Structure formats: C-alpha cells, structure tokens
PDB file of C-alpha atoms in Angstrom:
ATOM      1  CA  MET A 303     110.583  47.995 102.378  1.00  0.00           C
ATOM      2  CA  GLN A 304     112.246  51.124 101.081  1.00  0.00           C
ATOM      3  CA  ASN A 305     109.641  53.218  99.286  1.00  0.00           C
ATOM      4  CA  PRO A 306     109.609  56.650 101.043  1.00  0.00           C
ATOM      5  CA  THR A 307     106.138  57.422  99.675  1.00  0.00           C
ATOM      6  CA  ILE A 308     104.603  54.479 101.594  1.00  0.00           C
ATOM      7  CA  THR A 309     104.174  54.240 105.359  1.00  0.00           C
ATOM      8  CA  ILE A 310     102.511  51.103 106.724  1.00  0.00           C
ATOM      9  CA  GLN A 311     100.236  52.163 109.597  1.00  0.00           C
ATOM     10  CA  LYS A 312      98.875  48.780 110.676  1.00  0.00           C
ATOM     11  CA  THR A 313      98.372  45.210 109.572  1.00  0.00           C
ATOM     12  CA  GLU A 314      95.382  43.207 110.809  1.00  0.00           C
ATOM     13  CA  LEU A 315      95.201  39.442 110.443  1.00  0.00           C
ATOM     14  CA  LEU A 316      91.835  38.497 108.896  1.00  0.00           C
ATOM     15  CA  SER A 317      92.474  34.797 108.268  1.00  0.00           C
ATOM     16  CA  ASN A 318      95.235  32.267 108.828  1.00  0.00           C
ATOM     17  CA  ASN A 319      93.574  29.044 107.728  1.00  0.00           C
ATOM     18  CA  HIS A 320      95.470  27.603 104.767  1.00  0.00           C
ATOM     19  CA  TYR A 321      97.147  30.865 103.764  1.00  0.00           C
ATOM     20  CA  ILE A 322      97.265  34.365 105.273  1.00  0.00           C
ATOM     21  CA  LEU A 323      94.836  37.196 104.574  1.00  0.00           C
ATOM     22  CA  ASN A 324      95.782  40.584 106.041  1.00  0.00           C
ATOM     23  CA  LYS A 325      94.092  43.973 106.025  1.00  0.00           C
ATOM     24  CA  VAL A 326      96.834  46.579 105.569  1.00  0.00           C
ATOM     25  CA  THR A 327      96.330  50.295 106.250  1.00  0.00           C
ATOM     26  CA  PHE A 328      99.006  52.560 104.799  1.00  0.00           C
ATOM     27  CA  ASP A 329      99.709  56.184 103.955  1.00  0.00           C
ATOM     28  CA  TYR A 330     100.556  56.977 100.354  1.00  0.00           C
ATOM     29  CA  LYS A 331     102.380  60.262  99.721  1.00  0.00           C
ATOM     30  CA  LYS A 332     101.141  61.767  96.457  1.00  0.00           C
ATOM     31  CA  SER A 333     103.274  63.898  94.130  1.00  0.00           C
ATOM     32  CA  THR A 334     101.704  67.018  95.634  1.00  0.00           C
ATOM     33  CA  GLU A 335     103.301  66.109  98.999  1.00  0.00           C
ATOM     34  CA  ASP A 336      99.820  65.394 100.390  1.00  0.00           C
ATOM     35  CA  SER A 337      99.213  61.964 101.850  1.00  0.00           C
ATOM     36  CA  GLU A 338      96.156  59.778 101.689  1.00  0.00           C
ATOM     37  CA  THR A 339      95.345  56.767 103.800  1.00  0.00           C
ATOM     38  CA  GLN A 340      94.392  53.586 101.947  1.00  0.00           C
ATOM     39  CA  THR A 341      93.336  50.125 103.076  1.00  0.00           C
ATOM     40  CA  ARG A 342      93.822  46.924 101.098  1.00  0.00           C
ATOM     41  CA  GLU A 343      93.302  43.235 101.751  1.00  0.00           C
ATOM     42  CA  VAL A 344      96.420  41.272 100.846  1.00  0.00           C
ATOM     43  CA  TYR A 345      96.467  37.504 100.371  1.00  0.00           C
ATOM     44  CA  ASP A 346      99.782  35.762 101.070  1.00  0.00           C
ATOM     45  CA  ARG A 347      99.807  32.204  99.759  1.00  0.00           C
ATOM     46  CA  GLY A 348     103.574  31.948  99.317  1.00  0.00           C
ATOM     47  CA  ASN A 349     105.521  31.839  96.083  1.00  0.00           C
ATOM     48  CA  GLY A 350     105.334  29.179  93.397  1.00  0.00           C
ATOM     49  CA  ALA A 351     106.904  27.663  90.312  1.00  0.00           C
ATOM     50  CA  VAL A 352     105.494  26.490  86.981  1.00  0.00           C
ATOM     51  CA  ILE A 353     106.996  24.571  84.067  1.00  0.00           C
ATOM     52  CA  LEU A 354     106.224  23.835  80.446  1.00  0.00           C
ATOM     53  CA  LEU A 355     107.382  20.325  79.603  1.00  0.00           C
ATOM     54  CA  TYR A 356     108.176  20.022  75.911  1.00  0.00           C
ATOM     55  CA  ASN A 357     109.598  17.445  73.529  1.00  0.00           C
ATOM     56  CA  THR A 358     111.396  18.924  70.523  1.00  0.00           C
ATOM     57  CA  SER A 359     111.514  15.789  68.376  1.00  0.00           C
ATOM     58  CA  GLN A 360     107.825  14.920  68.890  1.00  0.00           C
ATOM     59  CA  LYS A 361     106.786  18.616  68.988  1.00  0.00           C
ATOM     60  CA  THR A 362     104.610  17.909  72.031  1.00  0.00           C
ATOM     61  CA  VAL A 363     103.937  19.397  75.446  1.00  0.00           C
ATOM     62  CA  ILE A 364     102.734  17.915  78.728  1.00  0.00           C
ATOM     63  CA  LEU A 365      99.908  19.714  80.521  1.00  0.00           C
ATOM     64  CA  THR A 366      97.594  18.734  83.371  1.00  0.00           C
ATOM     65  CA  ARG A 367      93.866  18.941  84.052  1.00  0.00           C
ATOM     66  CA  GLN A 368      92.349  19.280  87.505  1.00  0.00           C
ATOM     67  CA  PHE A 369      89.384  20.734  89.358  1.00  0.00           C
ATOM     68  CA  ARG A 370      89.849  24.349  90.492  1.00  0.00           C
ATOM     69  CA  LEU A 371      87.088  25.538  92.843  1.00  0.00           C
ATOM     70  CA  PRO A 372      87.609  29.305  92.313  1.00  0.00           C
ATOM     71  CA  THR A 373      87.092  28.885  88.553  1.00  0.00           C
ATOM     72  CA  TYR A 374      83.982  26.810  89.203  1.00  0.00           C
ATOM     73  CA  LEU A 375      82.612  29.617  91.381  1.00  0.00           C
ATOM     74  CA  ASN A 376      83.325  32.092  88.569  1.00  0.00           C
ATOM     75  CA  ASN A 377      81.496  30.566  85.569  1.00  0.00           C
ATOM     76  CA  ASN A 378      83.737  27.615  84.658  1.00  0.00           C
ATOM     77  CA  THR A 379      80.846  25.170  84.365  1.00  0.00           C
ATOM     78  CA  THR A 380      82.917  22.045  85.131  1.00  0.00           C
ATOM     79  CA  GLY A 381      85.607  23.638  87.279  1.00  0.00           C
ATOM     80  CA  MET A 382      88.218  21.667  85.325  1.00  0.00           C
ATOM     81  CA  LEU A 383      91.248  23.642  84.165  1.00  0.00           C
ATOM     82  CA  ILE A 384      94.050  22.694  81.778  1.00  0.00           C
ATOM     83  CA  GLU A 385      97.338  23.977  83.150  1.00  0.00           C
ATOM     84  CA  ALA A 386     101.086  23.684  83.036  1.00  0.00           C
ATOM     85  CA  CYS A 387     102.507  21.726  85.973  1.00  0.00           C
ATOM     86  CA  ALA A 388     102.951  24.023  88.985  1.00  0.00           C
ATOM     87  CA  GLY A 389     103.260  24.095  92.747  1.00  0.00           C
ATOM     88  CA  MET A 390     104.032  26.141  95.821  1.00  0.00           C
ATOM     89  CA  LEU A 391     107.668  26.519  96.883  1.00  0.00           C
ATOM     90  CA  ASP A 392     106.995  25.647 100.521  1.00  0.00           C
ATOM     91  CA  GLU A 393     110.538  25.435 101.934  1.00  0.00           C
ATOM     92  CA  ASP A 394     112.224  24.646  98.594  1.00  0.00           C
ATOM     93  CA  ASN A 395     114.064  26.888  96.177  1.00  0.00           C
ATOM     94  CA  PRO A 396     112.250  27.309  92.823  1.00  0.00           C
ATOM     95  CA  ILE A 397     114.341  24.707  90.947  1.00  0.00           C
ATOM     96  CA  ASP A 398     113.947  21.967  93.552  1.00  0.00           C
ATOM     97  CA  CYS A 399     110.252  22.779  93.815  1.00  0.00           C
ATOM     98  CA  ILE A 400     109.516  22.479  90.111  1.00  0.00           C
ATOM     99  CA  ILE A 401     111.520  19.268  89.724  1.00  0.00           C
ATOM    100  CA  ARG A 402     109.570  17.765  92.673  1.00  0.00           C
ATOM    101  CA  GLU A 403     106.196  18.997  91.382  1.00  0.00           C
ATOM    102  CA  THR A 404     106.916  17.707  87.879  1.00  0.00           C
ATOM    103  CA  GLU A 405     107.524  14.212  89.197  1.00  0.00           C
ATOM    104  CA  GLU A 406     104.507  14.272  91.542  1.00  0.00           C
ATOM    105  CA  GLU A 407     102.050  15.681  89.012  1.00  0.00           C
ATOM    106  CA  THR A 408     103.219  14.256  85.691  1.00  0.00           C
ATOM    107  CA  GLY A 409     105.396  11.266  86.555  1.00  0.00           C
ATOM    108  CA  TYR A 410     108.404  12.641  84.647  1.00  0.00           C
ATOM    109  CA  ARG A 411     111.740  12.874  86.474  1.00  0.00           C
ATOM    110  CA  LEU A 412     113.750  15.817  85.161  1.00  0.00           C
ATOM    111  CA  SER A 413     117.396  16.428  85.955  1.00  0.00           C
ATOM    112  CA  THR A 414     117.630  19.907  84.440  1.00  0.00           C
ATOM    113  CA  VAL A 415     115.258  22.805  83.942  1.00  0.00           C
ATOM    114  CA  LYS A 416     115.712  26.356  82.677  1.00  0.00           C
ATOM    115  CA  LYS A 417     114.254  29.400  84.423  1.00  0.00           C
ATOM    116  CA  ILE A 418     112.936  31.861  81.854  1.00  0.00           C
ATOM    117  CA  PHE A 419     111.370  34.612  83.993  1.00  0.00           C
ATOM    118  CA  GLN A 420     109.295  35.369  87.079  1.00  0.00           C
ATOM    119  CA  SER A 421     106.062  37.292  87.466  1.00  0.00           C
ATOM    120  CA  TYR A 422     103.579  38.648  89.972  1.00  0.00           C
ATOM    121  CA  MET A 423     100.360  36.961  88.876  1.00  0.00           C
ATOM    122  CA  SER A 424      97.744  39.145  90.591  1.00  0.00           C
ATOM    123  CA  PRO A 425      99.618  42.080  92.146  1.00  0.00           C
ATOM    124  CA  GLY A 426      96.538  44.013  93.210  1.00  0.00           C
ATOM    125  CA  ALA A 427      95.665  41.498  95.917  1.00  0.00           C
ATOM    126  CA  VAL A 428      98.115  38.561  96.043  1.00  0.00           C
ATOM    127  CA  THR A 429     101.787  38.638  97.108  1.00  0.00           C
ATOM    128  CA  GLU A 430     102.800  35.547  95.096  1.00  0.00           C
ATOM    129  CA  ILE A 431     105.768  35.575  92.741  1.00  0.00           C
ATOM    130  CA  LEU A 432     105.642  32.728  90.226  1.00  0.00           C
ATOM    131  CA  HIS A 433     108.925  31.369  88.820  1.00  0.00           C
ATOM    132  CA  PHE A 434     108.540  30.170  85.208  1.00  0.00           C
ATOM    133  CA  PHE A 435     110.561  27.247  83.840  1.00  0.00           C
ATOM    134  CA  ILE A 436     110.827  25.118  80.730  1.00  0.00           C
ATOM    135  CA  GLY A 437     112.127  21.574  80.621  1.00  0.00           C
ATOM    136  CA  GLU A 438     112.581  19.042  77.862  1.00  0.00           C
ATOM    137  CA  TYR A 439     111.133  15.587  78.486  1.00  0.00           C
ATOM    138  CA  SER A 440     111.395  12.232  76.766  1.00  0.00           C
ATOM    139  CA  PRO A 441     109.473   8.959  77.244  1.00  0.00           C
ATOM    140  CA  LYS A 442     112.459   7.416  79.096  1.00  0.00           C
ATOM    141  CA  MET A 443     112.035  10.036  81.866  1.00  0.00           C
ATOM    142  CA  LYS A 444     108.568   8.710  82.749  1.00  0.00           C
ATOM    143  CA  ILE A 445     108.869   6.900  86.095  1.00  0.00           C
ATOM    144  CA  SER A 446     105.231   6.875  87.267  1.00  0.00           C
ATOM    145  CA  ASN A 447     101.704   7.818  86.219  1.00  0.00           C
ATOM    146  CA  GLY A 448     101.873  11.117  88.118  1.00  0.00           C
ATOM    147  CA  GLY A 449      98.512  12.468  89.186  1.00  0.00           C
ATOM    148  CA  GLY A 450      99.621  14.334  92.283  1.00  0.00           C
ATOM    149  CA  LEU A 451      99.770  13.334  95.925  1.00  0.00           C
ATOM    150  CA  GLU A 452      96.837  11.655  97.647  1.00  0.00           C
ATOM    151  CA  GLU A 453      97.624  13.431 100.944  1.00  0.00           C
ATOM    152  CA  GLU A 454      97.279  16.768  99.129  1.00  0.00           C
ATOM    153  CA  HIS A 455      93.921  15.641  97.669  1.00  0.00           C
ATOM    154  CA  GLU A 456      95.238  16.043  94.148  1.00  0.00           C
ATOM    155  CA  HIS A 457      93.445  14.295  91.304  1.00  0.00           C
ATOM    156  CA  ILE A 458      95.497  15.382  88.317  1.00  0.00           C
ATOM    157  CA  GLU A 459      95.086  14.092  84.782  1.00  0.00           C
ATOM    158  CA  VAL A 460      98.271  14.163  82.693  1.00  0.00           C
ATOM    159  CA  LEU A 461      97.747  15.333  79.102  1.00  0.00           C
ATOM    160  CA  GLU A 462     100.099  15.212  76.129  1.00  0.00           C
ATOM    161  CA  TYR A 463      99.270  17.424  73.143  1.00  0.00           C
ATOM    162  CA  SER A 464     101.039  18.435  69.999  1.00  0.00           C
ATOM    163  CA  PHE A 465     102.355  21.942  70.542  1.00  0.00           C
ATOM    164  CA  ASP A 466     100.174  23.257  67.700  1.00  0.00           C
ATOM    165  CA  LYS A 467      97.040  21.748  69.283  1.00  0.00           C
ATOM    166  CA  ALA A 468      97.879  23.196  72.716  1.00  0.00           C
ATOM    167  CA  TYR A 469      98.563  26.619  71.237  1.00  0.00           C
ATOM    168  CA  GLN A 470      95.244  26.569  69.324  1.00  0.00           C
ATOM    169  CA  MET A 471      93.474  25.729  72.599  1.00  0.00           C
ATOM    170  CA  ILE A 472      94.197  29.270  73.786  1.00  0.00           C
ATOM    171  CA  ALA A 473      92.119  30.755  70.950  1.00  0.00           C
ATOM    172  CA  SER A 474      89.386  28.117  71.322  1.00  0.00           C
ATOM    173  CA  GLY A 475      89.017  28.916  75.015  1.00  0.00           C
ATOM    174  CA  GLU A 476      90.007  25.425  76.145  1.00  0.00           C
ATOM    175  CA  ILE A 477      93.105  26.838  77.876  1.00  0.00           C
ATOM    176  CA  THR A 478      92.293  29.875  80.014  1.00  0.00           C
ATOM    177  CA  ASP A 479      94.976  29.633  82.709  1.00  0.00           C
ATOM    178  CA  ALA A 480      97.281  32.680  82.587  1.00  0.00           C
ATOM    179  CA  LYS A 481     100.524  30.936  83.519  1.00  0.00           C
ATOM    180  CA  THR A 482      99.938  28.272  80.878  1.00  0.00           C
ATOM    181  CA  ILE A 483      99.139  30.847  78.206  1.00  0.00           C
ATOM    182  CA  MET A 484     102.321  32.739  79.077  1.00  0.00           C
ATOM    183  CA  LEU A 485     104.430  29.591  78.776  1.00  0.00           C
ATOM    184  CA  LEU A 486     102.854  28.513  75.486  1.00  0.00           C
ATOM    185  CA  GLN A 487     103.418  31.992  74.047  1.00  0.00           C
ATOM    186  CA  TYR A 488     107.034  31.888  75.240  1.00  0.00           C
ATOM    187  CA  ALA A 489     107.429  28.503  73.514  1.00  0.00           C
ATOM    188  CA  LYS A 490     105.874  29.814  70.293  1.00  0.00           C
ATOM    189  CA  ILE A 491     108.499  32.559  70.159  1.00  0.00           C
ATOM    190  CA  ASN A 492     111.541  30.780  71.558  1.00  0.00           C
ATOM    191  CA  LEU A 493     111.376  27.003  71.095  1.00  0.00           C
ATOM    192  CA  PRO A 494     111.653  24.888  67.915  1.00  0.00           C
ATOM    193  CA  LEU A 495     108.189  23.375  68.228  1.00  0.00           C
TER     194      LEU A 495
END
C-alpha cells in the first residue's frame, strides 16, 4: 500500500467463518495537513469472475437463476435472482475460473473467453474485484445440464433468452443483478445481437 495520506493503525478480525470480516482503524491525512482517524468494517470474500454467454446466430444469451439469501433479506420476495454465470477465483486465475464455473453452472464447455474489464463491485465495504468476460456458445458445446455443484449446495436453473428479451428484463425489474446488467449493457453496445 503506497498512499502517503493513509496510515493503517490496526486491523481487528471480527469474523473468519466463510470469508473474512475485519475492523480497520486508519489515519487519513486531509488536504489541510490535519489527520483524522476513521474506522471501517471491510469484508474480504476474495475475487471473482463473471461471464455473459452469447450466441450471435441465434441472438441469445445464457443466464442462471438461483436463491440469494441477502436479496431475500432485503425485499426480494422470492430470493430468486437472474444472473450471469459467476464464481469465486479460489486458487485459479480469472480465465480458468470462469471456464470452470461456466461448465459447472451452465453445462457449456468453453475453450476461449474474452476479458472485457474488471470492477470493484461494492468498494465502500467489500474488497472483491470482479473480472468480466464474454464467451460465445453453441449447442454443440453443451456437455451436461449444469446446475452447479451439489457439494457447494448450488441449485442453479439455466435460462436461455433472446438478447432482446434479456435486455428488456432490466427495465421490467426482472433482472436486478449489477454484474448482469453491466454485461448486458456491454453486449448492447459491442456485440452483434
């Protein structure tokens, strides 16, 4: 860390169950040369990757639907969320991760993907960087039903929509996941769908 206006005073571990939650106390030097002490809780869940699977000739995309407890606790009445395929990097690099996750979640085996950008998704509280990819699929790439891994308690429904239908689902409120919205907007601008 190389920002001379920030001095980390202490880091306290609050939780280390599935991911890590720390309480960080730091000094922030203001432009007036005065410093102020601030405290923030920072959630470290690792970094991830996400992909929009698209088919140019059919003008379709593959998305997934699964239960997401945090959304259920925050007014999503069913807790079900439509999303682009995604996963945590764990020990993989972003490309290997997203190829693995695509096969596990959707049943499509990709050989190539294209990274389009990366983003901090909630920088006020979460350390995660998400690597965004696109990948073209065809029916011949389907090797299983997908659905996720049983040992990870995943119960994922694989969805195929026309691109136009998926894009309209943003405005209708059927797609509310930020990473998915970002990928669909990227596709609207950059892909021949």
